């Protein structure tokens, strides 16, 4: 049997090189591997927990869908869909919420960070966020979940919730999901400060390469990227964070081991190295941004792809929720299930 993979990404504006190398590319690799059944979800219901502007939700959902397709997610081989189009996530969320002790949620670091000082004013949805995340995964009985390091705690909680459900209802309905945390290119740093993560929330657009940047913009950002005055390029994040970050980016884009790339540029000048990096980045990334623009210009096509993905996702999640409803004693869609 092929192992089922599930992962989710929030529909936010400004996907960048860090998202691509740290997350999206792993999704594409798992899809291309052929040994997995991959289910990828744009988690708009999670985004609602921190929504700033209502108009943004729709545009960002399309933007992330286009980015995933442009980066190589193939809706024929993977299931790509939007969370709110599959009601089973919200249905399962409720049931799981009823086996999750508050004490577990109180330990979640992300809630503390996002709620900030105003805990009393934070919405219930933000608190329940990791329960919905568990529902995302468990609605498909997925066992492998590729995520960034920061999601480890949520994944442990998802496992605990699956176990708590199984124990409470005396079943082995849910398999325990495992995080798949890939160390390589796990942290791409800012182009302006090699000690800070490349992030969409950085005020300076020069700090990141966006997936929507065209060739000229990519070239400009690399040319302006912070450098140091040491001759030669080598990896030493402590003393040369910027050079190290650019080497990491080069190796990740070239899909070559870092040590090999380091060997090649050990005596190169910063400007020569940057010229080569620009060439590589433009070759790899400009086609993605061009494809993204094409896809974004055709929303009806995106709607069709996502509707088909939602239909396929539902075909898996529906029977799981039915099974869950049966296990907890709900009558379910068929009613009277005991007697049939
Ligand atoms: P975010 O944009 O922070 O919601 O992250 C979406 C996904 O991209 C998560 O899986 C993150 O771990 C990953 N990610 C975000 N920023 C970076 C970065 N600078 N380097 C590597 N991965 C990142
Ligand atoms: N919380 C995840 C993040 O912010 C996104 C997410 C939602 C997710 N549901 C998921 C990731 C299920 C993996 C599995 O990155």
mmCIF file of C-alpha atoms and ligand atoms in Angstrom:
data_model
loop_
_atom_site.group_PDB
_atom_site.id
_atom_site.type_symbol
_atom_site.label_atom_id
_atom_site.label_comp_id
_atom_site.label_asym_id
_atom_site.label_seq_id
_atom_site.Cartn_x
_atom_site.Cartn_y
_atom_site.Cartn_z
ATOM 1 C CA UNK A 1 0.000 0.000 0.000
ATOM 2 C CA UNK A 2 1.176 3.513 -0.711
ATOM 3 C CA UNK A 3 1.586 5.779 2.297
ATOM 4 C CA UNK A 4 -0.691 8.772 2.367
ATOM 5 C CA UNK A 5 0.899 12.200 2.685
ATOM 6 C CA UNK A 6 -1.011 15.296 3.786
ATOM 7 C CA UNK A 7 0.131 18.863 4.184
ATOM 8 C CA UNK A 8 -1.398 22.310 4.347
ATOM 9 C CA UNK A 9 -0.377 25.854 3.558
ATOM 10 C CA UNK A 10 -2.164 29.066 4.494
ATOM 11 C CA UNK A 11 -3.354 31.343 1.717
ATOM 12 C CA UNK A 12 -1.192 34.353 2.376
ATOM 13 C CA UNK A 13 0.244 36.922 0.017
ATOM 14 C CA UNK A 14 3.881 36.977 -0.857
ATOM 15 C CA UNK A 15 5.197 33.437 -1.142
ATOM 16 C CA UNK A 16 8.967 33.640 -1.355
ATOM 17 C CA UNK A 17 12.080 31.592 -1.967
ATOM 18 C CA UNK A 18 12.038 30.341 1.648
ATOM 19 C CA UNK A 19 8.538 28.913 1.198
ATOM 20 C CA UNK A 20 9.598 27.328 -2.089
ATOM 21 C CA UNK A 21 12.856 25.730 -0.935
ATOM 22 C CA UNK A 22 11.683 24.990 2.608
ATOM 23 C CA UNK A 23 8.198 23.661 1.922
ATOM 24 C CA UNK A 24 6.685 23.629 -1.554
ATOM 25 C CA UNK A 25 9.589 21.864 -3.216
ATOM 26 C CA UNK A 26 9.349 19.018 -0.710
ATOM 27 C CA UNK A 27 5.701 18.635 -1.632
ATOM 28 C CA UNK A 28 6.618 18.376 -5.293
ATOM 29 C CA UNK A 29 9.331 15.827 -4.535
ATOM 30 C CA UNK A 30 6.982 13.615 -2.538
ATOM 31 C CA UNK A 31 4.499 13.789 -5.397
ATOM 32 C CA UNK A 32 7.191 12.938 -7.959
ATOM 33 C CA UNK A 33 8.566 10.104 -5.839
ATOM 34 C CA UNK A 34 5.661 7.901 -6.851
ATOM 35 C CA UNK A 35 5.522 5.955 -3.577
ATOM 36 C CA UNK A 36 3.024 8.272 -1.920
ATOM 37 C CA UNK A 37 -0.533 9.368 -2.320
ATOM 38 C CA UNK A 38 -0.232 13.121 -1.813
ATOM 39 C CA UNK A 39 -3.000 15.390 -0.587
ATOM 40 C CA UNK A 40 -2.248 19.114 -0.424
ATOM 41 C CA UNK A 41 -4.605 21.622 1.085
ATOM 42 C CA UNK A 42 -4.853 25.406 1.012
ATOM 43 C CA UNK A 43 -6.039 26.024 4.550
ATOM 44 C CA UNK A 44 -8.287 29.070 4.266
ATOM 45 C CA UNK A 45 -10.147 28.198 7.473
ATOM 46 C CA UNK A 46 -6.864 28.417 9.338
ATOM 47 C CA UNK A 47 -6.149 31.766 7.679
ATOM 48 C CA UNK A 48 -9.489 33.042 8.978
ATOM 49 C CA UNK A 49 -8.092 32.868 12.527
ATOM 50 C CA UNK A 50 -5.833 35.844 11.787
ATOM 51 C CA UNK A 51 -7.624 37.502 8.863
ATOM 52 C CA UNK A 52 -6.871 41.202 8.560
ATOM 53 C CA UNK A 53 -8.760 42.193 5.419
ATOM 54 C CA UNK A 54 -11.753 40.346 4.076
ATOM 55 C CA UNK A 55 -10.976 41.112 0.411
ATOM 56 C CA UNK A 56 -7.619 39.386 0.718
ATOM 57 C CA UNK A 57 -8.838 35.861 1.371
ATOM 58 C CA UNK A 58 -10.059 35.100 -2.139
ATOM 59 C CA UNK A 59 -7.109 36.719 -3.932
ATOM 60 C CA UNK A 60 -4.600 34.946 -1.706
ATOM 61 C CA UNK A 61 -6.293 31.595 -2.132
ATOM 62 C CA UNK A 62 -5.929 31.910 -5.913
ATOM 63 C CA UNK A 63 -2.382 33.169 -5.530
ATOM 64 C CA UNK A 64 -1.272 30.181 -3.479
ATOM 65 C CA UNK A 65 -3.096 27.755 -5.779
ATOM 66 C CA UNK A 66 -1.283 29.287 -8.769
ATOM 67 C CA UNK A 67 2.042 29.186 -6.940
ATOM 68 C CA UNK A 68 1.675 25.506 -6.080
ATOM 69 C CA UNK A 69 0.753 24.602 -9.642
ATOM 70 C CA UNK A 70 3.569 26.758 -11.061
ATOM 71 C CA UNK A 71 6.069 25.082 -8.719
ATOM 72 C CA UNK A 72 5.136 21.673 -10.068
ATOM 73 C CA UNK A 73 2.167 20.315 -8.130
ATOM 74 C CA UNK A 74 0.313 18.269 -10.718
ATOM 75 C CA UNK A 75 -3.416 18.008 -9.963
ATOM 76 C CA UNK A 76 -3.520 14.713 -11.826
ATOM 77 C CA UNK A 77 -0.993 13.098 -9.527
ATOM 78 C CA UNK A 78 -1.677 14.922 -6.265
ATOM 79 C CA UNK A 79 -4.958 16.070 -4.779
ATOM 80 C CA UNK A 80 -4.913 19.867 -4.502
ATOM 81 C CA UNK A 81 -7.870 21.569 -2.877
ATOM 82 C CA UNK A 82 -9.158 24.332 -0.621
ATOM 83 C CA UNK A 83 -10.066 23.416 2.959
ATOM 84 C CA UNK A 84 -13.417 25.262 3.159
ATOM 85 C CA UNK A 85 -14.642 23.385 0.083
ATOM 86 C CA UNK A 86 -14.479 20.111 2.003
ATOM 87 C CA UNK A 87 -16.846 20.444 4.999
ATOM 88 C CA UNK A 88 -15.581 17.205 6.570
ATOM 89 C CA UNK A 89 -12.617 19.109 8.081
ATOM 90 C CA UNK A 90 -14.927 21.302 10.161
ATOM 91 C CA UNK A 91 -17.137 18.318 11.023
ATOM 92 C CA UNK A 92 -14.231 16.274 12.323
ATOM 93 C CA UNK A 93 -12.783 19.307 14.100
ATOM 94 C CA UNK A 94 -15.802 19.368 16.398
ATOM 95 C CA UNK A 95 -15.533 15.721 17.330
ATOM 96 C CA UNK A 96 -11.802 15.976 17.953
ATOM 97 C CA UNK A 97 -12.333 19.109 20.026
ATOM 98 C CA UNK A 98 -14.430 16.951 22.345
ATOM 99 C CA UNK A 99 -11.488 14.629 23.126
ATOM 100 C CA UNK A 100 -8.837 17.360 23.435
ATOM 101 C CA UNK A 101 -8.130 18.582 26.978
ATOM 102 C CA UNK A 102 -7.652 22.342 27.357
ATOM 103 C CA UNK A 103 -4.352 21.614 29.102
ATOM 104 C CA UNK A 104 -2.898 20.347 25.827
ATOM 105 C CA UNK A 105 -3.953 23.479 23.958
ATOM 106 C CA UNK A 106 -2.574 25.713 26.702
ATOM 107 C CA UNK A 107 0.902 24.442 25.906
ATOM 108 C CA UNK A 108 0.822 25.513 22.255
ATOM 109 C CA UNK A 109 3.574 28.014 21.578
ATOM 110 C CA UNK A 110 2.039 29.337 18.368
ATOM 111 C CA UNK A 111 -1.154 30.357 20.160
ATOM 112 C CA UNK A 112 0.832 32.242 22.771
ATOM 113 C CA UNK A 113 2.815 34.026 20.060
ATOM 114 C CA UNK A 114 -0.177 34.906 17.918
ATOM 115 C CA UNK A 115 -2.498 35.875 20.759
ATOM 116 C CA UNK A 116 0.184 38.116 22.265
ATOM 117 C CA UNK A 117 -0.769 40.047 25.342
ATOM 118 C CA UNK A 118 -4.484 40.123 24.664
ATOM 119 C CA UNK A 119 -5.281 36.493 25.480
ATOM 120 C CA UNK A 120 -8.796 37.311 26.612
ATOM 121 C CA UNK A 121 -9.518 39.006 23.306
ATOM 122 C CA UNK A 122 -8.084 36.222 21.124
ATOM 123 C CA UNK A 123 -10.682 34.345 19.070
ATOM 124 C CA UNK A 124 -11.687 30.773 19.899
ATOM 125 C CA UNK A 125 -10.592 29.777 16.387
ATOM 126 C CA UNK A 126 -7.007 30.756 17.103
ATOM 127 C CA UNK A 127 -7.044 28.574 20.205
ATOM 128 C CA UNK A 128 -8.653 25.682 18.352
ATOM 129 C CA UNK A 129 -6.288 26.068 15.368
ATOM 130 C CA UNK A 130 -4.252 22.925 16.140
ATOM 131 C CA UNK A 131 -7.421 20.836 16.573
ATOM 132 C CA UNK A 132 -8.507 21.834 13.064
ATOM 133 C CA UNK A 133 -5.009 20.966 11.869
ATOM 134 C CA UNK A 134 -5.372 17.503 13.439
ATOM 135 C CA UNK A 135 -8.741 17.153 11.690
ATOM 136 C CA UNK A 136 -7.117 18.054 8.342
ATOM 137 C CA UNK A 137 -4.694 15.186 8.678
ATOM 138 C CA UNK A 138 -6.951 12.621 10.322
ATOM 139 C CA UNK A 139 -9.852 13.141 7.890
ATOM 140 C CA UNK A 140 -7.627 11.322 5.394
ATOM 141 C CA UNK A 141 -5.962 8.955 7.862
ATOM 142 C CA UNK A 142 -2.730 10.413 6.520
ATOM 143 C CA UNK A 143 0.452 9.068 8.096
ATOM 144 C CA UNK A 144 3.166 11.364 6.743
ATOM 145 C CA UNK A 145 3.035 15.117 7.146
ATOM 146 C CA UNK A 146 5.800 17.235 5.591
ATOM 147 C CA UNK A 147 6.126 20.434 7.624
ATOM 148 C CA UNK A 148 8.650 22.994 8.791
ATOM 149 C CA UNK A 149 10.334 22.704 12.180
ATOM 150 C CA UNK A 150 7.871 25.243 13.654
ATOM 151 C CA UNK A 151 4.965 22.819 13.154
ATOM 152 C CA UNK A 152 6.475 19.999 15.190
ATOM 153 C CA UNK A 153 4.440 20.794 18.277
ATOM 154 C CA UNK A 154 1.179 20.831 16.321
ATOM 155 C CA UNK A 155 2.052 17.456 14.830
ATOM 156 C CA UNK A 156 2.722 15.948 18.236
ATOM 157 C CA UNK A 157 -0.649 17.251 19.337
ATOM 158 C CA UNK A 158 -2.321 15.687 16.271
ATOM 159 C CA UNK A 159 -0.820 12.338 17.282
ATOM 160 C CA UNK A 160 -2.017 12.766 20.850
ATOM 161 C CA UNK A 161 -5.517 13.670 19.689
ATOM 162 C CA UNK A 162 -5.649 10.622 17.397
ATOM 163 C CA UNK A 163 -4.571 8.439 20.324
ATOM 164 C CA UNK A 164 -7.071 10.066 22.687
ATOM 165 C CA UNK A 165 -9.910 9.442 20.243
ATOM 166 C CA UNK A 166 -8.926 5.816 19.710
ATOM 167 C CA UNK A 167 -8.733 5.181 23.455
ATOM 168 C CA UNK A 168 -11.938 6.949 24.348
ATOM 169 C CA UNK A 169 -13.990 5.129 21.729
ATOM 170 C CA UNK A 170 -12.154 1.839 21.937
ATOM 171 C CA UNK A 171 -11.108 1.776 18.314
ATOM 172 C CA UNK A 172 -8.020 1.879 16.141
ATOM 173 C CA UNK A 173 -9.734 4.094 13.603
ATOM 174 C CA UNK A 174 -6.957 6.686 13.354
ATOM 175 C CA UNK A 175 -3.376 5.818 12.528
ATOM 176 C CA UNK A 176 -0.862 8.052 14.333
ATOM 177 C CA UNK A 177 0.569 10.617 11.893
ATOM 178 C CA UNK A 178 4.299 11.333 11.720
ATOM 179 C CA UNK A 179 5.905 14.671 10.846
ATOM 180 C CA UNK A 180 8.373 14.661 7.997
ATOM 181 C CA UNK A 181 10.822 17.445 8.736
ATOM 182 C CA UNK A 182 13.415 17.886 6.064
ATOM 183 C CA UNK A 183 16.589 19.507 7.304
ATOM 184 C CA UNK A 184 17.986 20.547 3.937
ATOM 185 C CA UNK A 185 17.213 24.185 3.112
ATOM 186 C CA UNK A 186 15.057 24.233 6.225
ATOM 187 C CA UNK A 187 15.912 27.883 6.866
ATOM 188 C CA UNK A 188 16.526 30.386 4.118
ATOM 189 C CA UNK A 189 17.656 33.699 5.557
ATOM 190 C CA UNK A 190 16.989 37.320 4.585
ATOM 191 C CA UNK A 191 19.097 38.771 1.755
ATOM 192 C CA UNK A 192 19.676 41.885 3.861
ATOM 193 C CA UNK A 193 20.520 40.194 7.166
ATOM 194 C CA UNK A 194 21.836 36.639 7.213
ATOM 195 C CA UNK A 195 20.796 36.136 10.826
ATOM 196 C CA UNK A 196 17.075 36.625 10.194
ATOM 197 C CA UNK A 197 14.670 34.289 8.428
ATOM 198 C CA UNK A 198 13.489 35.281 4.969
ATOM 199 C CA UNK A 199 9.931 36.286 5.691
ATOM 200 C CA UNK A 200 6.911 37.865 4.082
ATOM 201 C CA UNK A 201 6.576 40.119 7.092
ATOM 202 C CA UNK A 202 9.973 41.787 6.612
ATOM 203 C CA UNK A 203 9.346 45.453 5.759
ATOM 204 C CA UNK A 204 12.006 45.464 3.046
ATOM 205 C CA UNK A 205 11.052 43.743 -0.192
ATOM 206 C CA UNK A 206 14.783 43.579 -0.987
ATOM 207 C CA UNK A 207 15.162 41.049 1.835
ATOM 208 C CA UNK A 208 13.392 38.294 -0.089
ATOM 209 C CA UNK A 209 12.882 36.846 -3.540
ATOM 210 C CA UNK A 210 9.162 36.533 -4.138
ATOM 211 C CA UNK A 211 7.809 33.793 -6.360
ATOM 212 C CA UNK A 212 6.200 36.577 -8.401
ATOM 213 C CA UNK A 213 9.461 38.456 -9.054
ATOM 214 C CA UNK A 214 10.520 38.652 -12.699
ATOM 215 C CA UNK A 215 14.056 38.053 -13.975
ATOM 216 C CA UNK A 216 15.173 41.701 -13.628
ATOM 217 C CA UNK A 217 13.915 41.925 -10.063
ATOM 218 C CA UNK A 218 15.591 38.665 -9.082
ATOM 219 C CA UNK A 219 18.885 39.908 -10.575
ATOM 220 C CA UNK A 220 18.612 43.263 -8.799
ATOM 221 C CA UNK A 221 17.887 41.667 -5.429
ATOM 222 C CA UNK A 222 20.851 39.318 -5.664
ATOM 223 C CA UNK A 223 23.166 42.128 -6.788
ATOM 224 C CA UNK A 224 22.052 44.232 -3.811
ATOM 225 C CA UNK A 225 22.127 41.313 -1.352
ATOM 226 C CA UNK A 226 24.350 42.007 1.638
ATOM 227 C CA UNK A 227 27.875 40.685 1.225
ATOM 228 C CA UNK A 228 31.143 40.911 3.174
ATOM 229 C CA UNK A 229 34.655 41.905 2.195
ATOM 230 C CA UNK A 230 36.347 38.522 2.644
ATOM 231 C CA UNK A 231 37.759 37.042 -0.559
ATOM 232 C CA UNK A 232 36.390 33.608 -1.356
ATOM 233 C CA UNK A 233 33.048 32.070 -0.501
ATOM 234 C CA UNK A 234 32.650 29.409 2.155
ATOM 235 C CA UNK A 235 30.098 28.212 4.651
ATOM 236 C CA UNK A 236 30.391 29.600 8.149
ATOM 237 C CA UNK A 237 27.045 30.848 9.443
ATOM 238 C CA UNK A 238 28.584 32.192 12.654
ATOM 239 C CA UNK A 239 31.015 34.657 11.123
ATOM 240 C CA UNK A 240 29.702 34.915 7.549
ATOM 241 C CA UNK A 241 25.908 34.570 7.716
ATOM 242 C CA UNK A 242 25.239 36.263 4.366
ATOM 243 C CA UNK A 243 27.800 34.291 2.363
ATOM 244 C CA UNK A 244 26.557 31.101 4.041
ATOM 245 C CA UNK A 245 22.949 31.855 3.199
ATOM 246 C CA UNK A 246 23.722 32.568 -0.451
ATOM 247 C CA UNK A 247 25.690 29.312 -0.648
ATOM 248 C CA UNK A 248 22.749 27.435 0.851
ATOM 249 C CA UNK A 249 20.442 29.026 -1.703
ATOM 250 C CA UNK A 250 22.806 28.176 -4.554
ATOM 251 C CA UNK A 251 23.144 24.537 -3.481
ATOM 252 C CA UNK A 252 19.391 24.165 -2.953
ATOM 253 C CA UNK A 253 18.531 25.665 -6.346
ATOM 254 C CA UNK A 254 21.226 23.638 -8.102
ATOM 255 C CA UNK A 255 20.159 20.512 -6.186
ATOM 256 C CA UNK A 256 23.810 19.837 -5.393
ATOM 257 C CA UNK A 257 25.473 19.143 -2.033
ATOM 258 C CA UNK A 258 26.595 22.328 -0.312
ATOM 259 C CA UNK A 259 30.128 21.040 0.182
ATOM 260 C CA UNK A 260 30.508 20.590 -3.559
ATOM 261 C CA UNK A 261 29.283 24.129 -4.298
ATOM 262 C CA UNK A 262 31.542 25.478 -1.560
ATOM 263 C CA UNK A 263 34.528 23.794 -3.189
ATOM 264 C CA UNK A 264 33.704 25.443 -6.502
ATOM 265 C CA UNK A 265 33.482 28.986 -5.109
ATOM 266 C CA UNK A 266 36.108 28.767 -2.367
ATOM 267 C CA UNK A 267 38.337 31.315 -4.047
ATOM 268 C CA UNK A 268 35.725 33.217 -6.062
ATOM 269 C CA UNK A 269 35.016 36.891 -5.456
ATOM 270 C CA UNK A 270 31.624 37.831 -4.052
ATOM 271 C CA UNK A 271 30.650 39.536 -7.311
ATOM 272 C CA UNK A 272 31.604 36.535 -9.449
ATOM 273 C CA UNK A 273 29.653 34.242 -7.144
ATOM 274 C CA UNK A 274 26.639 36.546 -7.228
ATOM 275 C CA UNK A 275 26.712 36.603 -11.026
ATOM 276 C CA UNK A 276 26.541 32.815 -11.103
ATOM 277 C CA UNK A 277 23.835 32.741 -8.450
ATOM 278 C CA UNK A 278 21.794 35.265 -10.438
ATOM 279 C CA UNK A 279 22.043 33.136 -13.545
ATOM 280 C CA UNK A 280 20.944 30.041 -11.642
ATOM 281 C CA UNK A 281 18.128 31.773 -9.743
ATOM 282 C CA UNK A 282 16.726 33.347 -12.909
ATOM 283 C CA UNK A 283 16.856 30.005 -14.745
ATOM 284 C CA UNK A 284 15.018 28.236 -11.943
ATOM 285 C CA UNK A 285 12.635 30.910 -10.698
ATOM 286 C CA UNK A 286 11.681 33.147 -13.636
ATOM 287 C CA UNK A 287 9.700 30.331 -15.321
ATOM 288 C CA UNK A 288 7.779 29.839 -12.066
ATOM 289 C CA UNK A 289 6.778 33.490 -11.851
ATOM 290 C CA UNK A 290 5.855 33.576 -15.538
ATOM 291 C CA UNK A 291 3.712 30.468 -15.158
ATOM 292 C CA UNK A 292 2.110 31.898 -12.021
ATOM 293 C CA UNK A 293 1.067 35.031 -13.878
ATOM 294 C CA UNK A 294 -0.454 32.921 -16.662
ATOM 295 C CA UNK A 295 -2.388 30.779 -14.202
ATOM 296 C CA UNK A 296 -3.617 33.769 -12.218
ATOM 297 C CA UNK A 297 -5.047 35.298 -15.382
ATOM 298 C CA UNK A 298 -7.397 32.323 -15.725
ATOM 299 C CA UNK A 299 -9.477 32.050 -12.576
ATOM 300 C CA UNK A 300 -12.166 29.824 -14.151
ATOM 301 C CA UNK A 301 -9.446 27.272 -14.865
ATOM 302 C CA UNK A 302 -8.167 27.510 -11.270
ATOM 303 C CA UNK A 303 -11.747 27.097 -10.037
ATOM 304 C CA UNK A 304 -12.103 23.918 -12.083
ATOM 305 C CA UNK A 305 -8.842 22.460 -10.808
ATOM 306 C CA UNK A 306 -9.756 23.219 -7.192
ATOM 307 C CA UNK A 307 -13.337 21.947 -7.539
ATOM 308 C CA UNK A 308 -12.043 18.659 -8.907
ATOM 309 C CA UNK A 309 -9.496 18.465 -6.080
ATOM 310 C CA UNK A 310 -12.223 19.090 -3.493
ATOM 311 C CA UNK A 311 -14.352 16.355 -5.029
ATOM 312 C CA UNK A 312 -11.504 13.849 -4.838
ATOM 313 C CA UNK A 313 -10.624 14.918 -1.289
ATOM 314 C CA UNK A 314 -14.243 14.525 -0.205
ATOM 315 C CA UNK A 315 -14.425 11.048 -1.661
ATOM 316 C CA UNK A 316 -11.763 10.093 0.906
ATOM 317 C CA UNK A 317 -12.819 12.252 3.860
ATOM 318 C CA UNK A 318 -16.550 11.522 3.769
ATOM 319 C CA UNK A 319 -16.340 7.823 4.592
ATOM 320 C CA UNK A 320 -13.807 8.600 7.341
ATOM 321 C CA UNK A 321 -16.173 11.086 8.954
ATOM 322 C CA UNK A 322 -19.009 8.559 8.593
ATOM 323 C CA UNK A 323 -16.844 6.021 10.384
ATOM 324 C CA UNK A 324 -16.071 8.561 13.113
ATOM 325 C CA UNK A 325 -19.754 9.426 13.491
ATOM 326 C CA UNK A 326 -20.472 5.725 13.835
ATOM 327 C CA UNK A 327 -17.759 5.295 16.456
ATOM 328 C CA UNK A 328 -19.112 8.118 18.633
ATOM 329 C CA UNK A 329 -22.739 7.025 18.247
ATOM 330 C CA UNK A 330 -24.108 9.717 15.921
ATOM 331 C CA UNK A 331 -26.793 8.466 13.566
ATOM 332 C CA UNK A 332 -24.872 9.731 10.530
ATOM 333 C CA UNK A 333 -26.176 10.373 7.032
ATOM 334 C CA UNK A 334 -27.705 6.902 6.679
ATOM 335 C CA UNK A 335 -29.245 6.842 10.165
ATOM 336 C CA UNK A 336 -30.030 3.545 11.848
ATOM 337 C CA UNK A 337 -26.593 2.253 10.902
ATOM 338 C CA UNK A 338 -26.602 -0.414 13.631
ATOM 339 C CA UNK A 339 -29.395 -2.345 12.047
ATOM 340 C CA UNK A 340 -28.165 -2.277 8.449
HETATM 341 P P1 LIG B 1 4.789 30.737 6.459
HETATM 342 O O1 LIG B 1 4.913 31.609 5.267
HETATM 343 O O2 LIG B 1 5.676 31.167 7.590
HETATM 344 O O3 LIG B 1 3.372 30.434 6.857
HETATM 345 O O4 LIG B 1 5.390 29.325 6.048
HETATM 346 C C1 LIG B 1 4.854 28.456 5.062
HETATM 347 C C2 LIG B 1 5.822 27.295 4.888
HETATM 348 O O5 LIG B 1 7.098 27.756 4.373
HETATM 349 C C3 LIG B 1 6.172 26.566 6.188
HETATM 350 O O6 LIG B 1 6.294 25.180 5.935
HETATM 351 C C4 LIG B 1 7.505 27.151 6.600
HETATM 352 O O7 LIG B 1 8.269 26.246 7.372
HETATM 353 C C5 LIG B 1 8.179 27.440 5.255
HETATM 354 N N1 LIG B 1 9.081 28.628 5.366
HETATM 355 C C6 LIG B 1 8.708 29.909 5.621
HETATM 356 N N2 LIG B 1 9.781 30.741 5.632
HETATM 357 C C7 LIG B 1 10.878 29.954 5.395
HETATM 358 C C8 LIG B 1 12.286 30.206 5.280
HETATM 359 N N3 LIG B 1 12.785 31.437 5.397
HETATM 360 N N4 LIG B 1 13.098 29.159 5.027
HETATM 361 C C9 LIG B 1 12.595 27.916 4.885
HETATM 362 N N5 LIG B 1 11.288 27.601 4.967
HETATM 363 C C10 LIG B 1 10.422 28.602 5.222
HETATM 364 N N1 LIG B 2 -0.371 25.112 10.482
HETATM 365 C C1 LIG B 2 0.339 24.890 9.244
HETATM 366 C C2 LIG B 2 1.289 26.088 8.982
HETATM 367 O O1 LIG B 2 1.039 27.166 9.434
HETATM 368 C C3 LIG B 2 -0.578 24.734 8.072
HETATM 369 C C4 LIG B 2 -1.433 23.505 8.196
HETATM 370 C C5 LIG B 2 -2.778 23.478 8.429
HETATM 371 C C6 LIG B 2 -1.010 22.168 8.095
HETATM 372 N N2 LIG B 2 -3.225 22.197 8.444
HETATM 373 C C7 LIG B 2 -2.168 21.357 8.258
HETATM 374 C C8 LIG B 2 0.232 21.571 7.871
HETATM 375 C C9 LIG B 2 -2.104 19.969 8.231
HETATM 376 C C10 LIG B 2 0.294 20.177 7.865
HETATM 377 C C11 LIG B 2 -0.865 19.395 8.034
HETATM 378 O O2 LIG B 2 2.249 25.934 8.270
#
